[in-house]
Amino acid sequence: MKLEQYLEELRPLVDVDCGTQTTEGVAVIAERMEKKYKDLGWHTEVVDLGKEVGPGVFATNKPNATQFDVLLIGHMDTVFPPGTVAERPMSTDSTRLYGPGAADMKSGLLNILCAIRALDDKDAQRLSIAVAMNPDEETGSVYSHQWLGEYAKKSRCVLVAEAARADGSLVKARKGMVRYCVDFHGRAAHAGNAPEKGRSAITELANWVLAINKLGNPELGTTLNVGVIKGGDAANIVPDKAQAVIDVRFWDNDEYHRIGKSIQDMTKTAYVADVTATVTEMAHTPAMSPTAETEKLMSLVERCGKEEGIAINWQAVGGGSDANHTAALGVPSLDGFGPIGADFHSPAEYVELDSILPRIRLLSKIISSL
């Protein structure tokens, strides 16, 4: 495949507004990706994962297989709101490709397809290959991770085609994540005439923010971030409601349990009398840690890289992906098999053009070596 052909095939995938909540846009990507696998003669399924998200897409060359040699995973959603494509559609300069979700991870979706197309007929016949594309990775795969997990449990290994890191590294480990929403309920009152009758939900929230910031553990890499707060109706009303959203990241899954217990314990004793707090777990992604079987898979990847003339280096990164979920099931899982990219979730997001075709060859070599 020539790079120009690749870019023309990628453009209709990038130039669609398909943030996780833009379900009609995700459905467009699902339709286009399903057609590409149908054109290969593969068995395909478009799967309803609920009204909150777009559909998932599953494709395989062996629909009757009881076990797959490899499950390849990519996500179809982005983080960008409607109107982003109109503002900055896919573009290129002499070295890079730009556009919403270009690196994270429309190019990864296409790289999986191109790597499969590049397999010789003997390998395509010999191997049982599954591809799963989900619609809600950017919000933690809340509605799709069990669906992905069913295929992962039937697979010898999982390869996720998120972008390779900016230096070309692949990903062997990822932090786990949990997101909590805390709702505070106080009592409203006139801030001038009878402030003593009020119970400020915002004051309670403010105390929580300071306490939450102390729950981290730098030595273990556990961090907490109160990333969203809101509350109150007017400056002259003692606020009776407030809300905080907390993002927690951890390398050690035991930290997930420690943090969860600590936050629940905080609801038992209010800083402001008569204010109550309710904690809701919005999303949870377990930490991805390599096992002995994963290390064997890493050795195979390194050997394939050497044969393709691509230096293989590994990173452990703070962001999560679908590999976290599959690794937690005990299935050897590695990530970063898309082209090289960086500045994800920002207008500066890019893909290195000269990495696209080599990374397709690398992924195809890995698949054929299984």
Coordinates of C-alpha atoms in Angstrom, one line a residue:
M1 CA 0.0 0.0 0.0
K2 CA 1.2 3.5 -0.8
L3 CA 1.0 6.3 1.7
E4 CA -1.3 8.4 -0.5
Q5 CA -3.8 5.5 -0.7
Y6 CA -3.7 5.1 3.1
L7 CA -4.3 8.8 3.7
E8 CA -7.3 8.8 1.3
E9 CA -8.8 5.8 3.1
L10 CA -8.1 7.4 6.5
R11 CA -9.7 10.8 5.7
P12 CA -13.4 9.6 5.9
L13 CA -12.6 8.1 9.3
V14 CA -11.0 11.3 10.7
D15 CA -13.5 13.7 9.2
V16 CA -16.5 12.6 11.3
D17 CA -17.5 14.1 14.6
C18 CA -17.6 11.0 16.8
G19 CA -17.0 11.9 20.4
T20 CA -18.3 9.2 22.7
Q21 CA -21.6 11.1 23.2
T22 CA -22.0 11.8 19.5
T23 CA -23.4 8.3 19.0
E24 CA -24.6 9.0 15.5
G25 CA -21.0 9.8 14.4
V26 CA -19.7 6.7 16.1
A27 CA -22.3 4.7 14.2
V28 CA -21.0 6.2 10.9
I29 CA -17.5 4.9 11.7
A30 CA -18.9 1.5 12.7
E31 CA -20.7 1.3 9.4
R32 CA -17.6 2.2 7.4
M33 CA -15.3 -0.2 9.3
E34 CA -17.8 -3.1 9.1
K35 CA -17.9 -2.6 5.3
K36 CA -14.2 -2.8 5.0
Y37 CA -14.1 -6.2 6.8
K38 CA -17.0 -7.5 4.8
D39 CA -15.1 -6.5 1.6
L40 CA -12.4 -8.9 2.9
G41 CA -14.9 -11.7 3.0
W42 CA -14.9 -11.8 6.8
H43 CA -17.8 -12.5 9.1
T44 CA -19.0 -9.2 10.8
E45 CA -21.4 -8.1 13.5
V46 CA -22.6 -4.7 14.5
V47 CA -23.5 -4.9 18.2
D48 CA -25.9 -2.8 20.1
L49 CA -24.2 -1.9 23.4
G50 CA -27.1 0.3 24.7
K51 CA -28.7 3.6 24.0
E52 CA -26.0 5.6 25.9
V53 CA -23.2 4.7 23.3
G54 CA -22.8 3.9 19.7
P55 CA -22.5 0.3 18.4
G56 CA -19.6 -2.0 18.5
V57 CA -18.2 -3.9 15.6
F58 CA -16.8 -7.4 15.6
A59 CA -15.0 -9.1 12.7
T60 CA -13.3 -12.4 12.3
N61 CA -12.0 -14.7 9.5
K62 CA -13.1 -17.8 11.5
P63 CA -16.6 -17.3 12.8
N64 CA -16.8 -20.9 14.2
A65 CA -13.5 -20.7 16.1
T66 CA -13.6 -21.7 19.8
Q67 CA -10.3 -19.9 20.4
F68 CA -8.6 -17.0 18.6
D69 CA -4.9 -16.7 18.1
V70 CA -5.1 -13.0 18.5
L71 CA -7.7 -10.4 19.3
L72 CA -7.0 -6.9 17.9
I73 CA -8.8 -4.0 19.5
G74 CA -9.4 -0.4 18.5
H75 CA -11.9 2.2 19.6
M76 CA -14.0 4.3 17.3
D77 CA -14.8 7.3 19.6
T78 CA -12.9 10.5 20.2
V79 CA -13.0 13.1 23.0
F80 CA -14.0 16.0 20.6
P81 CA -17.4 17.8 20.5
P82 CA -19.6 18.3 17.4
G83 CA -18.2 21.0 15.2
T84 CA -14.5 20.0 15.6
V85 CA -14.2 18.5 12.1
A86 CA -15.6 21.7 10.5
E87 CA -12.9 23.7 12.4
R88 CA -10.0 21.4 11.7
P89 CA -10.5 18.5 9.3
M90 CA -7.7 16.1 8.5
S91 CA -4.6 17.8 7.1
T92 CA -1.0 17.0 6.5
D93 CA 2.3 18.8 6.2
S94 CA 5.6 17.4 5.1
T95 CA 6.1 15.2 8.1
R96 CA 2.8 14.9 10.1
L97 CA -0.9 14.1 9.8
Y98 CA -3.3 16.1 11.9
G99 CA -7.0 15.9 12.8
P100 CA -9.4 15.0 15.6
G101 CA -8.7 11.5 16.7
A102 CA -6.1 11.0 13.9
A103 CA -3.7 9.4 16.4
D104 CA -6.2 8.4 19.1
M105 CA -7.1 6.3 17.3
K106 CA -8.4 6.4 13.7
S107 CA -5.0 5.6 12.3
G108 CA -4.8 2.6 14.7
L109 CA -8.2 1.3 13.4
L110 CA -6.9 1.5 9.8
N111 CA -3.5 0.0 10.7
I112 CA -5.2 -3.1 12.0
L113 CA -7.1 -3.5 8.8
C114 CA -4.0 -2.9 6.6
A115 CA -1.9 -5.3 8.6
I116 CA -4.5 -8.0 8.0
R117 CA -4.7 -7.2 4.3
A118 CA -0.9 -7.6 4.2
L119 CA -0.9 -11.2 5.5
D120 CA -0.1 -13.9 3.0
D121 CA -2.8 -16.4 2.2
K122 CA -1.2 -19.2 4.2
D123 CA -1.2 -17.2 7.4
A124 CA -4.7 -15.9 6.9
Q125 CA -5.9 -19.4 6.5
R126 CA -3.9 -20.8 9.4
L127 CA -4.7 -18.2 12.0
S128 CA -8.0 -17.5 13.8
I129 CA -8.1 -13.7 14.0
A130 CA -10.7 -11.5 15.8
V131 CA -11.1 -7.7 15.6
A132 CA -13.2 -5.8 18.1
M133 CA -13.9 -2.0 17.7
N134 CA -15.7 -0.4 20.6
P135 CA -17.6 3.0 20.9
D136 CA -16.7 4.3 24.4
E137 CA -13.0 3.8 25.2
E138 CA -12.6 7.5 25.9
T139 CA -15.0 7.3 28.8
G140 CA -13.6 4.1 30.2
S141 CA -15.3 1.4 28.1
V142 CA -18.1 1.3 30.7
Y143 CA -20.6 -0.2 28.2
S144 CA -18.2 -2.3 26.1
H145 CA -15.5 -3.8 28.4
Q146 CA -17.6 -6.9 29.2
W147 CA -18.3 -7.4 25.5
L148 CA -14.5 -7.1 24.7
G149 CA -13.7 -9.3 27.7
E150 CA -15.8 -12.2 26.3
Y151 CA -13.6 -12.2 23.1
A152 CA -10.4 -11.7 25.1
K153 CA -11.1 -14.8 27.2
K154 CA -11.3 -16.8 24.0
S155 CA -8.0 -15.4 22.7
R156 CA -4.4 -16.4 23.2
C157 CA -3.3 -12.8 23.2
V158 CA -4.5 -9.2 22.7
L159 CA -2.9 -6.5 20.7
V160 CA -4.3 -2.9 21.0
A161 CA -3.5 -0.4 18.3
E162 CA -3.5 2.8 20.2
A163 CA -0.7 5.0 18.9
A164 CA 2.9 4.3 19.6
R165 CA 4.5 6.9 22.0
A166 CA 6.2 9.9 20.5
D167 CA 9.6 8.2 20.7
G168 CA 8.2 5.1 19.0
S169 CA 7.9 3.0 22.2
L170 CA 5.2 0.4 22.6
V171 CA 3.2 0.1 25.8
K172 CA 3.7 -2.8 28.3
A173 CA 1.9 -1.3 31.3
R174 CA -0.7 1.3 32.0
K175 CA -2.0 2.8 35.2
G176 CA -5.4 1.9 36.4
M177 CA -8.2 4.5 36.7
V178 CA -11.3 5.0 38.7
R179 CA -13.6 8.0 38.5
Y180 CA -15.9 9.1 41.3
C181 CA -18.8 11.6 41.4
V182 CA -19.6 13.0 44.8
D183 CA -22.9 14.8 45.3
F184 CA -23.3 17.0 48.3
H185 CA -26.7 18.0 49.8
G186 CA -27.0 20.8 52.3
R187 CA -29.7 23.3 53.2
A188 CA -30.5 26.5 51.3
A189 CA -31.0 29.8 53.1
H190 CA -30.9 33.6 52.4
A191 CA -27.2 34.5 52.6
G192 CA -28.0 38.0 54.1
N193 CA -31.1 37.5 56.2
A194 CA -30.6 34.1 57.7
P195 CA -27.3 32.5 56.8
E196 CA -27.2 30.6 60.1
K197 CA -30.2 28.5 58.8
G198 CA -28.2 27.3 55.8
R199 CA -25.8 24.4 55.5
S200 CA -23.3 25.0 52.7
A201 CA -22.8 22.1 50.3
I202 CA -20.0 24.1 48.7
T203 CA -18.1 24.5 52.0
E204 CA -18.4 20.8 52.5
L205 CA -17.1 20.2 49.0
A206 CA -14.1 22.6 49.6
N207 CA -13.1 20.6 52.6
W208 CA -13.3 17.4 50.6
V209 CA -11.0 18.8 47.9
L210 CA -8.3 19.4 50.5
A211 CA -8.8 16.0 52.0
I212 CA -8.8 14.2 48.7
N213 CA -5.5 15.8 47.7
K214 CA -3.9 14.2 50.8
L215 CA -5.0 10.6 49.7
G216 CA -2.4 10.3 47.0
N217 CA 0.8 8.2 47.4
P218 CA 3.7 9.5 45.3
E219 CA 5.9 6.5 46.1
L220 CA 3.4 4.1 44.6
G221 CA 2.4 6.5 41.8
T222 CA -1.2 7.0 43.1
T223 CA -2.7 10.3 42.2
L224 CA -6.0 12.0 42.7
N225 CA -7.4 15.0 40.8
V226 CA -10.6 16.8 41.6
G227 CA -11.1 17.8 38.0
V228 CA -14.7 19.1 38.0
I229 CA -16.7 21.0 40.6
K230 CA -20.0 22.7 40.5
G231 CA -22.7 23.9 42.8
G232 CA -25.1 26.6 44.0
D233 CA -27.6 28.7 42.2
A234 CA -26.9 32.3 43.2
A235 CA -24.4 34.3 45.3
N236 CA -27.0 35.3 47.8
I237 CA -28.2 31.8 48.6
V238 CA -26.4 29.4 50.9
P239 CA -25.9 26.5 48.5
D240 CA -27.8 23.4 49.2
K241 CA -26.1 21.3 46.4
A242 CA -22.7 20.8 45.0
Q243 CA -20.8 18.1 43.0
A244 CA -17.2 17.0 42.5
V245 CA -15.8 14.6 40.0
I246 CA -12.5 12.9 41.0
D247 CA -10.0 11.1 38.8
V248 CA -7.8 8.5 40.5
R249 CA -4.8 6.8 38.8
F250 CA -2.7 3.9 40.3
W251 CA -0.1 1.3 39.3
D252 CA -1.2 -1.1 42.1
N253 CA -4.7 -2.4 42.0
D254 CA -4.7 -2.6 45.8
E255 CA -4.6 1.2 45.8
Y256 CA -8.0 1.1 44.0
H257 CA -9.5 -0.6 47.1
R258 CA -7.7 1.7 49.6
I259 CA -8.9 4.9 47.8
G260 CA -12.4 3.6 47.4
K261 CA -12.7 2.8 51.1
S262 CA -11.2 6.1 52.2
I263 CA -13.6 8.1 50.1
Q264 CA -16.6 6.1 51.3
D265 CA -15.4 6.6 54.9
M266 CA -15.4 10.4 54.4
T267 CA -19.2 10.3 53.9
K268 CA -19.6 9.2 57.5
T269 CA -18.4 12.4 59.1
A270 CA -19.4 15.8 57.7
Y271 CA -17.1 18.8 57.9
V272 CA -20.3 21.0 57.8
A273 CA -23.1 19.7 60.1
D274 CA -26.1 18.2 58.4
V275 CA -24.5 18.1 54.9
T276 CA -24.5 14.7 53.4
A277 CA -22.3 13.3 50.6
T278 CA -23.1 10.4 48.2
V279 CA -20.3 8.7 46.2
T280 CA -20.9 7.1 42.9
E281 CA -18.3 5.1 41.0
M282 CA -18.6 6.3 37.4
A283 CA -15.9 4.2 35.7
H284 CA -13.1 1.8 36.7
T285 CA -10.2 0.5 34.6
P286 CA -7.8 -1.9 36.4
A287 CA -4.1 -1.4 36.1
M288 CA -2.3 -3.2 33.3
S289 CA 0.8 -5.1 34.5
P290 CA 2.9 -7.5 32.4
T291 CA 2.9 -11.2 33.4
A292 CA 5.4 -14.0 32.5
E293 CA 3.2 -14.8 29.5
T294 CA 3.1 -11.2 28.5
E295 CA 6.9 -11.1 28.6
K296 CA 7.0 -14.0 26.1
L297 CA 4.7 -12.0 23.8
M298 CA 7.1 -9.0 24.2
S299 CA 10.0 -11.2 23.1
L300 CA 8.1 -12.2 20.0
V301 CA 7.4 -8.5 19.2
E302 CA 11.0 -7.6 19.7
R303 CA 12.1 -10.4 17.4
C304 CA 9.6 -9.2 14.7
G305 CA 10.9 -5.6 15.2
K306 CA 14.4 -6.7 14.5
E307 CA 13.4 -8.5 11.4
E308 CA 11.6 -5.4 10.2
G309 CA 14.4 -3.0 11.2
I310 CA 12.3 -1.3 13.8
A311 CA 13.8 -0.7 17.3
I312 CA 11.4 -2.0 19.9
N313 CA 11.3 -0.1 23.3
W314 CA 8.7 -0.3 26.0
Q315 CA 7.0 2.2 28.2
A316 CA 4.7 2.1 31.2
V317 CA 2.3 5.0 30.8
G318 CA -0.3 6.8 33.0
G319 CA -3.2 6.7 30.6
G320 CA -5.5 3.7 30.4
S321 CA -6.8 1.8 27.4
D322 CA -8.8 -1.3 26.6
A323 CA -5.6 -3.3 27.2
N324 CA -6.1 -2.6 31.0
H325 CA -9.4 -4.6 30.9
T326 CA -8.1 -7.5 28.9
A327 CA -4.8 -7.8 31.0
A328 CA -6.9 -7.9 34.1
L329 CA -8.5 -11.1 32.8
G330 CA -5.1 -12.7 32.7
V331 CA -4.8 -12.6 28.9
P332 CA -1.3 -11.4 27.6
S333 CA -2.0 -7.9 26.3
L334 CA 0.2 -5.3 24.7
D335 CA -0.5 -1.9 23.3
G336 CA 0.8 0.9 21.1
F337 CA 0.6 -0.9 17.7
G338 CA -0.7 2.1 15.8
P339 CA 1.6 4.6 14.1
I340 CA 3.7 7.0 16.2
G341 CA 1.7 9.9 17.5
A342 CA 1.4 12.4 20.4
D343 CA -0.5 15.4 21.8
F344 CA -3.7 13.2 22.2
H345 CA -6.9 15.0 23.2
S346 CA -5.7 18.3 21.9
P347 CA -5.8 20.4 18.7
A348 CA -2.1 19.6 18.2
E349 CA -2.7 15.8 18.0
Y350 CA -0.5 14.4 15.3
V351 CA 0.7 11.2 13.6
E352 CA 4.2 10.9 12.1
L353 CA 3.7 10.1 8.4
D354 CA 6.9 8.1 8.0
S355 CA 5.9 5.8 10.8
I356 CA 2.6 4.6 9.2
L357 CA 3.7 2.0 6.7
P358 CA 6.6 0.5 8.9
R359 CA 4.1 0.1 11.8
I360 CA 1.7 -1.7 9.5
R361 CA 4.5 -4.1 8.4
L362 CA 5.4 -4.6 12.1
L363 CA 1.9 -5.5 13.1
S364 CA 1.4 -7.8 10.2
K365 CA 4.7 -9.5 11.0
I366 CA 3.7 -10.0 14.6
I367 CA 0.3 -11.5 13.6
S368 CA 1.9 -13.9 11.1
S369 CA 4.5 -15.0 13.7
L370 CA 1.9 -16.1 16.2

